[in-house]
Tab-separated table of C-alpha atoms in Angstrom:
chain	number	residue	atom	x	y	z
A	1	MET	CA	123.115	-38.012	62.364
A	2	ARG	CA	120.115	-37.931	60.021
A	3	CYS	CA	118.577	-41.235	59.016
A	4	ASN	CA	115.226	-42.793	58.227
A	5	LEU	CA	113.290	-44.714	60.830
A	6	GLY	CA	113.397	-47.895	58.761
A	7	SER	CA	117.169	-48.157	59.257
A	8	LEU	CA	116.697	-48.170	63.035
A	9	VAL	CA	113.718	-50.459	63.666
A	10	ASP	CA	111.929	-53.551	62.473
A	11	PHE	CA	108.216	-52.902	61.960
A	12	GLN	CA	105.323	-55.312	62.469
A	13	ASN	CA	101.624	-54.732	61.809
A	14	GLY	CA	99.105	-56.285	64.180
A	15	PHE	CA	96.815	-59.246	63.581
A	16	ALA	CA	93.145	-58.783	62.640
A	17	PHE	CA	91.604	-60.537	65.637
A	18	LYS	CA	87.865	-61.209	65.415
A	19	SER	CA	85.902	-59.628	68.242
A	20	LYS	CA	83.717	-62.730	68.550
A	21	GLU	CA	86.720	-64.770	69.672
A	22	TYR	CA	87.690	-62.357	72.458
A	23	ALA	CA	87.431	-63.468	76.075
A	24	ASP	CA	86.998	-61.165	79.099
A	25	SER	CA	89.499	-63.073	81.253
A	26	PRO	CA	93.095	-64.237	80.701
A	27	VAL	CA	92.308	-67.918	81.239
A	28	ASP	CA	94.021	-69.876	78.434
A	29	GLY	CA	94.682	-66.732	76.424
A	30	CYS	CA	96.751	-63.583	75.990
A	31	GLU	CA	95.838	-59.900	76.347
A	32	VAL	CA	95.323	-58.038	73.062
A	33	LEU	CA	97.070	-54.662	72.779
A	34	ARG	CA	94.626	-52.296	71.100
A	35	MET	CA	94.833	-48.546	70.548
A	36	GLY	CA	93.125	-47.971	73.894
A	37	TYR	CA	96.501	-48.640	75.545
A	38	ILE	CA	98.087	-45.630	73.828
A	39	ALA	CA	97.570	-42.248	75.499
A	40	ARG	CA	96.951	-38.956	73.734
A	41	GLY	CA	100.302	-37.324	73.097
A	42	GLY	CA	102.023	-40.661	73.598
A	43	GLY	CA	102.595	-42.981	76.513
A	44	PHE	CA	101.129	-46.212	77.814
A	45	LYS	CA	97.855	-46.397	79.729
A	46	GLU	CA	95.817	-49.331	80.901
A	47	ASP	CA	92.663	-50.096	78.933
A	48	ASP	CA	89.464	-50.062	81.006
A	49	LYS	CA	88.037	-52.940	78.995
A	50	PRO	CA	90.827	-55.479	78.312
A	51	VAL	CA	90.153	-58.435	76.036
A	52	TYR	CA	92.055	-61.666	75.538
A	53	ALA	CA	92.692	-63.861	72.504
A	54	PRO	CA	92.534	-67.621	73.176
A	55	ASN	CA	95.640	-69.717	72.657
A	56	SER	CA	93.875	-71.324	69.692
A	57	SER	CA	93.687	-67.998	67.836
A	58	LYS	CA	95.655	-67.708	64.605
A	59	GLY	CA	97.031	-64.429	65.924
A	60	ASN	CA	98.591	-66.107	68.960
A	61	GLN	CA	101.999	-66.318	67.298
A	62	GLU	CA	105.461	-65.139	68.269
A	63	ARG	CA	105.542	-62.566	65.474
A	64	TYR	CA	102.635	-60.706	67.089
A	65	ARG	CA	103.997	-60.809	70.658
A	66	VAL	CA	105.099	-57.545	72.213
A	67	SER	CA	108.326	-57.552	74.218
A	68	ALA	CA	109.820	-55.181	76.789
A	69	ASN	CA	111.456	-52.123	75.122
A	70	ASP	CA	109.169	-52.402	72.092
A	71	LEU	CA	107.329	-49.294	70.917
A	72	VAL	CA	103.748	-49.435	69.644
A	73	MET	CA	102.146	-46.806	67.401
A	74	ALA	CA	98.488	-45.935	66.720
A	75	MET	CA	98.019	-46.217	62.941
A	76	THR	CA	94.422	-45.054	62.502
A	77	ASP	CA	92.092	-42.320	63.755
A	78	MET	CA	88.998	-40.362	62.820
A	79	LYS	CA	89.599	-37.375	60.513
A	80	ASP	CA	87.343	-35.016	62.500
A	81	ASN	CA	88.953	-35.850	65.833
A	82	VAL	CA	92.594	-36.858	65.355
A	83	ALA	CA	93.672	-37.641	68.901
A	84	ILE	CA	96.196	-40.485	68.942
A	85	LEU	CA	97.210	-41.021	65.304
A	86	GLY	CA	100.978	-41.601	65.247
A	87	CYS	CA	101.316	-41.494	69.038
A	88	VAL	CA	103.686	-44.046	70.526
A	89	ALA	CA	103.709	-46.025	73.776
A	90	PHE	CA	106.752	-47.627	75.387
A	91	ILE	CA	106.246	-51.204	76.604
A	92	ASN	CA	107.836	-52.227	79.905
A	93	GLN	CA	106.365	-55.714	80.280
A	94	ASP	CA	107.620	-58.724	78.393
A	95	LYS	CA	105.283	-61.040	76.462
A	96	ARG	CA	102.133	-59.654	78.068
A	97	PHE	CA	100.445	-58.610	74.823
A	98	LEU	CA	99.522	-59.728	71.342
A	99	LEU	CA	99.496	-56.960	68.745
A	100	ASN	CA	96.101	-55.965	67.334
A	101	GLN	CA	95.471	-54.649	63.820
A	102	ARG	CA	96.134	-50.954	63.153
A	103	VAL	CA	98.696	-50.916	65.957
A	104	GLY	CA	102.265	-51.059	64.705
A	105	ARG	CA	105.208	-52.486	66.646
A	106	LEU	CA	108.626	-50.849	66.321
A	107	ARG	CA	111.515	-52.957	67.622
A	108	VAL	CA	114.984	-51.401	67.699
A	109	LYS	CA	117.490	-53.335	65.592
A	110	ASP	CA	120.638	-52.203	67.402
A	111	GLU	CA	120.441	-50.491	70.811
A	112	SER	CA	124.018	-49.290	70.446
A	113	GLN	CA	122.789	-47.152	67.552
A	114	ILE	CA	119.460	-45.948	68.971
A	115	ASN	CA	118.236	-46.070	72.570
A	116	PRO	CA	114.616	-47.393	72.637
A	117	ARG	CA	113.554	-45.006	75.382
A	118	PHE	CA	115.063	-42.031	73.575
A	119	LEU	CA	113.321	-43.099	70.350
A	120	TYR	CA	110.035	-43.180	72.232
A	121	TYR	CA	110.466	-39.543	73.292
A	122	LEU	CA	111.678	-38.487	69.859
A	123	LEU	CA	108.701	-40.012	68.019
A	124	ASN	CA	106.249	-38.325	70.398
A	125	SER	CA	107.857	-34.905	70.002
A	126	GLN	CA	105.585	-32.341	68.361
A	127	ASP	CA	107.647	-31.854	65.192
A	128	VAL	CA	108.058	-35.566	64.530
A	129	LEU	CA	104.410	-36.334	65.331
A	130	ARG	CA	103.340	-33.585	62.950
A	131	ASP	CA	105.540	-35.142	60.232
A	132	ILE	CA	104.095	-38.601	60.873
A	133	ARG	CA	100.514	-37.363	60.624
A	134	SER	CA	101.244	-35.524	57.395
A	135	ARG	CA	101.919	-38.933	55.839
A	136	ALA	CA	98.434	-40.289	56.592
A	137	ASN	CA	95.917	-40.821	53.813
A	138	SER	CA	92.744	-38.727	53.666
A	139	GLY	CA	89.191	-39.859	54.282
A	140	VAL	CA	86.666	-40.198	57.086
A	141	GLN	CA	89.163	-42.549	58.730
A	142	VAL	CA	92.820	-41.563	58.358
A	143	ASN	CA	95.481	-44.266	58.274
A	144	LEU	CA	99.256	-44.546	58.333
A	145	THR	CA	101.053	-47.026	56.093
A	146	THR	CA	104.098	-49.073	56.989
A	147	ALA	CA	106.095	-47.417	54.209
A	148	GLY	CA	105.078	-43.926	55.312
A	149	ILE	CA	106.208	-44.643	58.870
A	150	LEU	CA	109.550	-46.209	57.950
A	151	GLU	CA	110.436	-43.388	55.523
A	152	LEU	CA	110.279	-40.867	58.373
A	153	GLN	CA	113.508	-38.834	58.595
A	154	LEU	CA	114.977	-38.319	62.081
A	155	ASP	CA	117.831	-36.304	63.553
A	156	VAL	CA	119.558	-38.624	66.010
A	157	PRO	CA	122.309	-37.459	68.404
A	158	GLU	CA	125.240	-39.549	69.619
A	159	PRO	CA	124.356	-42.657	71.665
A	160	GLN	CA	125.644	-41.280	74.980
A	161	ILE	CA	123.534	-38.145	74.515
A	162	GLN	CA	120.496	-40.309	73.754
A	163	VAL	CA	120.983	-42.183	77.024
A	164	SER	CA	121.313	-38.942	78.995
A	165	ILE	CA	118.201	-37.431	77.418
A	166	ALA	CA	116.217	-40.618	78.052
A	167	ARG	CA	117.357	-40.584	81.697
A	168	ILE	CA	116.351	-36.936	82.216
A	169	LEU	CA	112.956	-37.258	80.581
A	170	GLY	CA	112.459	-40.650	82.201
A	171	ALA	CA	112.846	-39.047	85.638
A	172	LEU	CA	109.915	-36.762	84.831
A	173	ASP	CA	107.844	-39.683	83.564
A	174	ASP	CA	108.694	-41.693	86.694
A	175	LYS	CA	107.330	-38.857	88.847
A	176	ILE	CA	104.211	-38.691	86.675
A	177	GLN	CA	103.691	-42.451	87.025
A	178	THR	CA	104.193	-42.253	90.801
A	179	ASN	CA	101.486	-39.605	90.993
A	180	GLN	CA	99.230	-41.746	88.824
A	181	ARG	CA	99.694	-44.713	91.175
A	182	ILE	CA	98.943	-42.490	94.176
A	183	ASN	CA	95.791	-41.253	92.460
A	184	GLN	CA	94.667	-44.774	91.643
A	185	THR	CA	95.145	-45.832	95.265
A	186	LEU	CA	93.218	-42.811	96.556
A	187	GLU	CA	90.384	-43.395	94.093
A	188	ASP	CA	90.246	-47.092	95.021
A	189	ILE	CA	89.896	-46.106	98.696
A	190	ALA	CA	87.035	-43.723	97.858
A	191	LYS	CA	85.330	-46.399	95.748
A	192	ALA	CA	85.682	-48.971	98.533
A	193	ILE	CA	84.078	-46.643	101.102
A	194	PHE	CA	81.268	-45.737	98.672
A	195	LYS	CA	80.569	-49.385	97.868
A	196	SER	CA	80.648	-50.495	101.505
A	197	TRP	CA	78.405	-47.719	102.840
A	198	LEU	CA	76.063	-46.936	99.937
A	199	VAL	CA	75.933	-50.067	97.746
A	200	ASP	CA	76.509	-53.140	99.933
A	201	PHE	CA	75.204	-51.329	103.053
A	202	ASP	CA	77.767	-53.114	105.244
A	203	PRO	CA	77.156	-50.948	108.362
A	204	VAL	CA	73.406	-51.662	108.142
A	205	ARG	CA	73.985	-55.407	107.757
A	206	ALA	CA	76.376	-55.430	110.697
A	207	LYS	CA	73.859	-53.663	112.962
A	208	ALA	CA	71.015	-55.910	111.766
A	209	GLU	CA	73.089	-58.965	112.707
A	210	GLY	CA	74.203	-57.514	116.026
A	211	ARG	CA	77.810	-57.097	114.919
A	212	PRO	CA	79.999	-53.992	115.387
A	213	THR	CA	80.230	-51.815	112.310
A	214	GLY	CA	83.866	-50.936	112.861
A	215	LEU	CA	82.968	-47.257	112.534
A	216	PRO	CA	83.147	-44.474	115.116
A	217	THR	CA	79.977	-44.368	117.234
A	218	GLU	CA	78.799	-41.006	115.869
A	219	ILE	CA	78.914	-42.397	112.322
A	220	SER	CA	77.569	-45.860	113.133
A	221	ASN	CA	74.518	-44.284	114.784
A	222	LEU	CA	73.571	-42.648	111.477
A	223	PHE	CA	72.896	-46.017	109.825
A	224	PRO	CA	69.604	-47.881	110.442
A	225	ASP	CA	69.699	-51.318	112.076
A	226	GLY	CA	67.545	-53.083	109.505
A	227	PHE	CA	66.155	-53.245	105.973
A	228	GLU	CA	62.802	-52.802	104.315
A	229	ASP	CA	61.438	-54.426	101.172
A	230	SER	CA	61.225	-52.628	97.818
A	231	ASP	CA	60.629	-53.726	94.239
A	232	ILE	CA	64.410	-53.710	93.715
A	233	GLY	CA	65.075	-55.798	96.827
A	234	GLU	CA	66.003	-54.878	100.375
A	235	ILE	CA	67.094	-51.309	101.078
A	236	PRO	CA	68.099	-49.688	104.401
A	237	ALA	CA	65.046	-48.809	106.475
A	238	GLY	CA	64.019	-45.179	106.025
A	239	TRP	CA	66.300	-44.533	103.063
A	240	THR	CA	65.049	-43.076	99.778
A	241	ARG	CA	64.864	-45.020	96.550
A	242	CYS	CA	64.500	-42.928	93.395
A	243	SER	CA	65.902	-42.326	89.932
A	244	LEU	CA	69.047	-40.262	89.527
A	245	GLY	CA	66.958	-37.736	87.617
A	246	VAL	CA	65.251	-36.747	90.878
A	247	LEU	CA	68.628	-35.703	92.299
A	248	VAL	CA	70.437	-34.273	89.298
A	249	THR	CA	69.808	-32.781	85.872
A	250	PRO	CA	72.514	-33.808	83.378
A	251	GLN	CA	73.293	-31.202	80.718
A	252	ARG	CA	74.763	-31.612	77.241
A	253	GLY	CA	77.992	-29.798	76.485
A	254	LYS	CA	78.435	-27.268	73.699
A	255	THR	CA	80.555	-28.290	70.730
A	256	ILE	CA	83.627	-26.194	70.048
A	257	THR	CA	85.988	-26.415	67.088
A	258	LYS	CA	89.760	-26.736	67.332
A	259	SER	CA	90.169	-23.394	65.564
A	260	LYS	CA	88.699	-21.646	68.616
A	261	CYS	CA	91.015	-23.400	71.060
A	262	VAL	CA	94.284	-22.037	72.405
A	263	GLU	CA	97.123	-23.555	74.427
A	264	GLY	CA	97.290	-22.655	78.092
A	265	GLY	CA	93.612	-21.864	78.566
A	266	ILE	CA	90.589	-23.735	79.918
A	267	PRO	CA	90.595	-27.535	79.341
A	268	VAL	CA	88.150	-28.690	76.669
A	269	VAL	CA	86.540	-32.017	77.550
A	270	ALA	CA	85.310	-33.813	74.436
A	271	GLY	CA	84.546	-37.465	73.705
A	272	GLY	CA	87.660	-38.752	75.463
A	273	LEU	CA	88.350	-39.012	79.168
A	274	ALA	CA	91.106	-36.406	79.316
A	275	PRO	CA	91.118	-32.754	78.194
A	276	ALA	CA	92.264	-32.510	74.611
A	277	TYR	CA	92.491	-28.820	73.831
A	278	TYR	CA	92.353	-25.463	75.588
A	279	HIS	CA	89.960	-22.562	75.281
A	280	ASN	CA	89.882	-19.107	76.870
A	281	VAL	CA	86.357	-19.363	78.304
A	282	ALA	CA	84.738	-21.945	80.641
A	283	ASN	CA	81.098	-22.978	80.285
A	284	VAL	CA	80.986	-25.162	83.419
A	285	SER	CA	82.260	-24.272	86.884
A	286	ALA	CA	84.058	-26.792	89.092
A	287	PRO	CA	83.479	-29.199	90.670
A	288	VAL	CA	81.908	-31.031	87.745
A	289	VAL	CA	81.396	-34.616	86.620
A	290	THR	CA	81.564	-35.281	82.889
A	291	ILE	CA	80.207	-38.355	81.130
A	292	SER	CA	81.548	-39.061	77.646
A	293	ALA	CA	78.597	-38.945	75.274
A	294	SER	CA	79.880	-40.786	72.202
A	295	GLY	CA	82.606	-42.992	70.811
A	296	ALA	CA	84.426	-45.919	72.375
A	297	ASN	CA	84.565	-44.134	75.754
A	298	ALA	CA	80.829	-43.355	75.853
A	299	GLY	CA	79.585	-43.677	79.418
A	300	PHE	CA	82.886	-43.175	81.228
A	301	ALA	CA	82.865	-40.509	83.939
A	302	ARG	CA	85.550	-38.112	85.176
A	303	LEU	CA	85.586	-35.642	88.079
A	304	TYR	CA	87.128	-32.178	87.536
A	305	HIS	CA	88.160	-29.741	90.236
A	306	GLU	CA	88.804	-27.002	87.679
A	307	ASP	CA	86.529	-25.007	85.384
A	308	ILE	CA	86.167	-26.594	81.950
A	309	TRP	CA	84.560	-26.223	78.552
A	310	ALA	CA	82.276	-29.248	78.178
A	311	SER	CA	82.024	-30.226	74.517
A	312	ASP	CA	81.004	-33.714	73.333
A	313	CYS	CA	79.908	-34.953	76.744
A	314	SER	CA	77.152	-34.731	79.325
A	315	TYR	CA	77.971	-33.014	82.586
A	316	ILE	CA	76.629	-32.559	86.110
A	317	SER	CA	77.846	-29.601	88.155
A	318	LYS	CA	76.873	-28.295	91.574
A	319	ARG	CA	74.161	-26.154	90.006
A	320	GLN	CA	72.525	-29.226	88.433
A	321	SER	CA	72.491	-31.285	91.641
A	322	ARG	CA	70.708	-31.434	94.986
A	323	PHE	CA	73.945	-32.959	96.260
A	324	VAL	CA	76.802	-30.519	96.708
A	325	TYR	CA	79.190	-33.473	96.629
A	326	SER	CA	80.216	-34.130	93.038
A	327	TRP	CA	82.311	-37.093	94.130
A	328	TYR	CA	79.067	-38.933	94.957
A	329	ILE	CA	77.824	-38.557	91.390
A	330	PHE	CA	81.223	-39.610	90.022
A	331	LEU	CA	81.415	-42.719	92.210
A	332	LYS	CA	77.805	-43.640	91.442
A	333	MET	CA	78.483	-43.409	87.712
A	334	ASN	CA	81.545	-45.641	88.042
A	335	GLN	CA	79.874	-48.143	90.340
A	336	SER	CA	76.919	-48.470	87.958
A	337	LYS	CA	79.216	-49.005	84.932
A	338	ILE	CA	76.981	-46.844	82.793
A	339	TYR	CA	79.030	-47.577	79.664
A	340	HIS	CA	76.868	-50.715	79.456
A	341	MET	CA	74.041	-48.343	78.436
A	342	GLN	CA	75.792	-47.565	75.143
A	343	GLN	CA	73.467	-47.408	72.131
A	344	GLY	CA	74.392	-47.563	68.465
A	345	ALA	CA	76.799	-49.790	66.588
A	346	ALA	CA	79.003	-47.624	64.355
A	347	GLN	CA	79.184	-44.799	66.931
A	348	PRO	CA	78.104	-45.717	70.496
A	349	HIS	CA	76.204	-43.036	72.445
A	350	ILE	CA	75.018	-42.347	75.987
A	351	TYR	CA	72.049	-39.991	76.357
A	352	PRO	CA	71.208	-37.827	79.415
A	353	SER	CA	67.802	-39.492	79.573
A	354	ASP	CA	69.556	-42.839	80.111
A	355	LEU	CA	71.471	-41.422	83.061
A	356	MET	CA	68.346	-39.978	84.658
A	357	ARG	CA	66.689	-43.427	84.785
A	358	MET	CA	69.436	-44.929	86.957
A	359	GLU	CA	68.255	-46.289	90.312
A	360	VAL	CA	69.597	-44.570	93.436
A	361	VAL	CA	69.239	-45.593	97.076
A	362	CYS	CA	70.448	-42.990	99.577
A	363	SER	CA	69.975	-41.493	103.011
A	364	ASP	CA	68.294	-38.120	103.554
A	365	ASP	CA	70.324	-37.571	106.734
A	366	GLU	CA	72.609	-34.601	106.125
A	367	LYS	CA	74.869	-35.664	109.002
A	368	LEU	CA	75.787	-38.879	107.172
A	369	TRP	CA	76.635	-36.939	104.021
A	370	HIS	CA	78.727	-34.530	106.080
A	371	HIS	CA	80.792	-37.375	107.511
A	372	LEU	CA	81.241	-38.879	104.051
A	373	GLU	CA	82.325	-35.481	102.776
A	374	THR	CA	85.014	-35.114	105.452
A	375	ILE	CA	86.395	-38.571	104.570
A	376	VAL	CA	86.121	-38.684	100.775
A	377	SER	CA	86.559	-35.079	99.659
A	378	PRO	CA	90.223	-34.819	100.829
A	379	LEU	CA	91.043	-37.907	98.746
A	380	PHE	CA	89.789	-36.247	95.567
A	381	LYS	CA	91.443	-32.947	96.426
A	382	ARG	CA	94.765	-34.783	96.687
A	383	ILE	CA	94.039	-36.448	93.343
A	384	SER	CA	93.434	-33.022	91.821
A	385	ILE	CA	96.786	-31.753	93.150
A	386	CYS	CA	98.612	-34.726	91.636
A	387	GLU	CA	96.840	-34.241	88.286
A	388	THR	CA	97.864	-30.570	88.191
A	389	GLN	CA	101.442	-31.500	89.039
A	390	ASN	CA	101.456	-34.120	86.285
A	391	GLN	CA	100.292	-31.562	83.747
A	392	VAL	CA	103.191	-29.288	84.703
A	393	LEU	CA	105.669	-32.189	84.563
A	394	ALA	CA	104.408	-33.299	81.136
A	395	GLU	CA	104.707	-29.768	79.749
A	396	LEU	CA	108.249	-29.530	81.150
A	397	ARG	CA	109.187	-32.864	79.573
A	398	ASP	CA	107.846	-31.794	76.185
A	399	THR	CA	109.667	-28.448	76.430
A	400	LEU	CA	112.999	-30.017	77.379
A	401	LEU	CA	113.121	-32.577	74.553
A	402	PRO	CA	113.747	-30.247	71.559
A	403	LYS	CA	116.126	-28.091	73.607
A	404	LEU	CA	118.203	-31.115	74.634
A	405	ILE	CA	118.301	-32.585	71.123
A	406	SER	CA	119.312	-29.274	69.532
A	407	GLY	CA	121.942	-28.602	72.204
A	408	GLU	CA	120.244	-25.374	73.249
A	409	LEU	CA	120.127	-26.842	76.754
A	410	ARG	CA	123.157	-28.729	78.039
A	411	ILE	CA	122.682	-32.106	79.716
A	412	PRO	CA	124.369	-31.043	83.025
A	413	ASP	CA	122.184	-27.929	83.214
A	414	ALA	CA	119.023	-29.976	82.747
A	415	GLU	CA	120.113	-32.498	85.374
A	416	LYS	CA	120.878	-29.697	87.844
A	417	PHE	CA	117.497	-28.103	87.185
A	418	LEU	CA	115.638	-31.358	87.904
A	419	GLU	CA	117.701	-31.940	91.050
A	420	GLU	CA	116.837	-28.486	92.365
A	421	ALA	CA	113.166	-29.107	91.510
A	422	GLY	CA	113.224	-32.308	93.552
A	423	VAL	CA	112.514	-34.622	90.603
């Protein structure tokens, strides 16, 4: 059946909340769903910097509330870096969010006619997304209109086929989300160890107070049993206090245009946190830490265990560091929340010189770093394995969708394939 999107969904534009009324906590307010919750290529992701509208806000109305099974679409993007324009996220949680401006809500009118989960996959398919983006206006900032979205023509299979396709693709997404939860847990463990040992200095405090550290003796012995004064406060006795620039030399990436990128090659890391495109040559060898240089994500760090092309970002690789452990640099960047160093209003930036001024307190004892390496490095290696698996699963999901809709691949065959693959 071929029909326009407007016959299947009710559409609602978001409210123009004023940033000055935002709160950083949910006390007496509601979380605002901005475009940061929509992933590249589609899908929901948590925003690193959530904001909340107070109950007194004019936008705190039922019409702007987002319900479970709603879809939300990014309606604006930058012309020179179209990343999420038209991409759709599926909402699982009920009444958690208020809809922000330039995010559109699509609510299915009749689920017996169109399955919301199937519609989510259909709208994020490459052909449909290309059609949606072709309807955007031109300019420095490209925008979608309500009319342009609702006039979109879709080929929709029978309801029972929709349900089957949504179930098959949903199984792949469930595996991806499981891996993401595993990765978050592993990263949280690494952050907790880093903070306890190298920020709060818990083993040093325990020894200074005559308490057990809770660590194996060979590790506990590597920590001093007291502190010494410095102009930034107490630091572990005998440890070094310096700027990050003494330990590492951040480099700026080299800009590359989309026309020189190819699918299936080396990930290209630009202003966002995730690789956007692929190239056939790497300019940085793994392991490497990248720090987004500009845009809303300026200052956010990511650790790669694969060779990359670093574009609109700063990076620190093994060759630019006295430390062979890139995870240390990554955890330090996250612990320091360097995005607070952002400069500029219209387009925030983080400069390498800003990073080099960061204060660092660390031990010169190689044995301590060796023990940290044996504990933390396996966590990040497991994270890397899960990320690689997720990339394969996402590519499989995107490949299956058009084949299932067209009938080129039968539902039972796809289900058997996933069963044999252990999904």
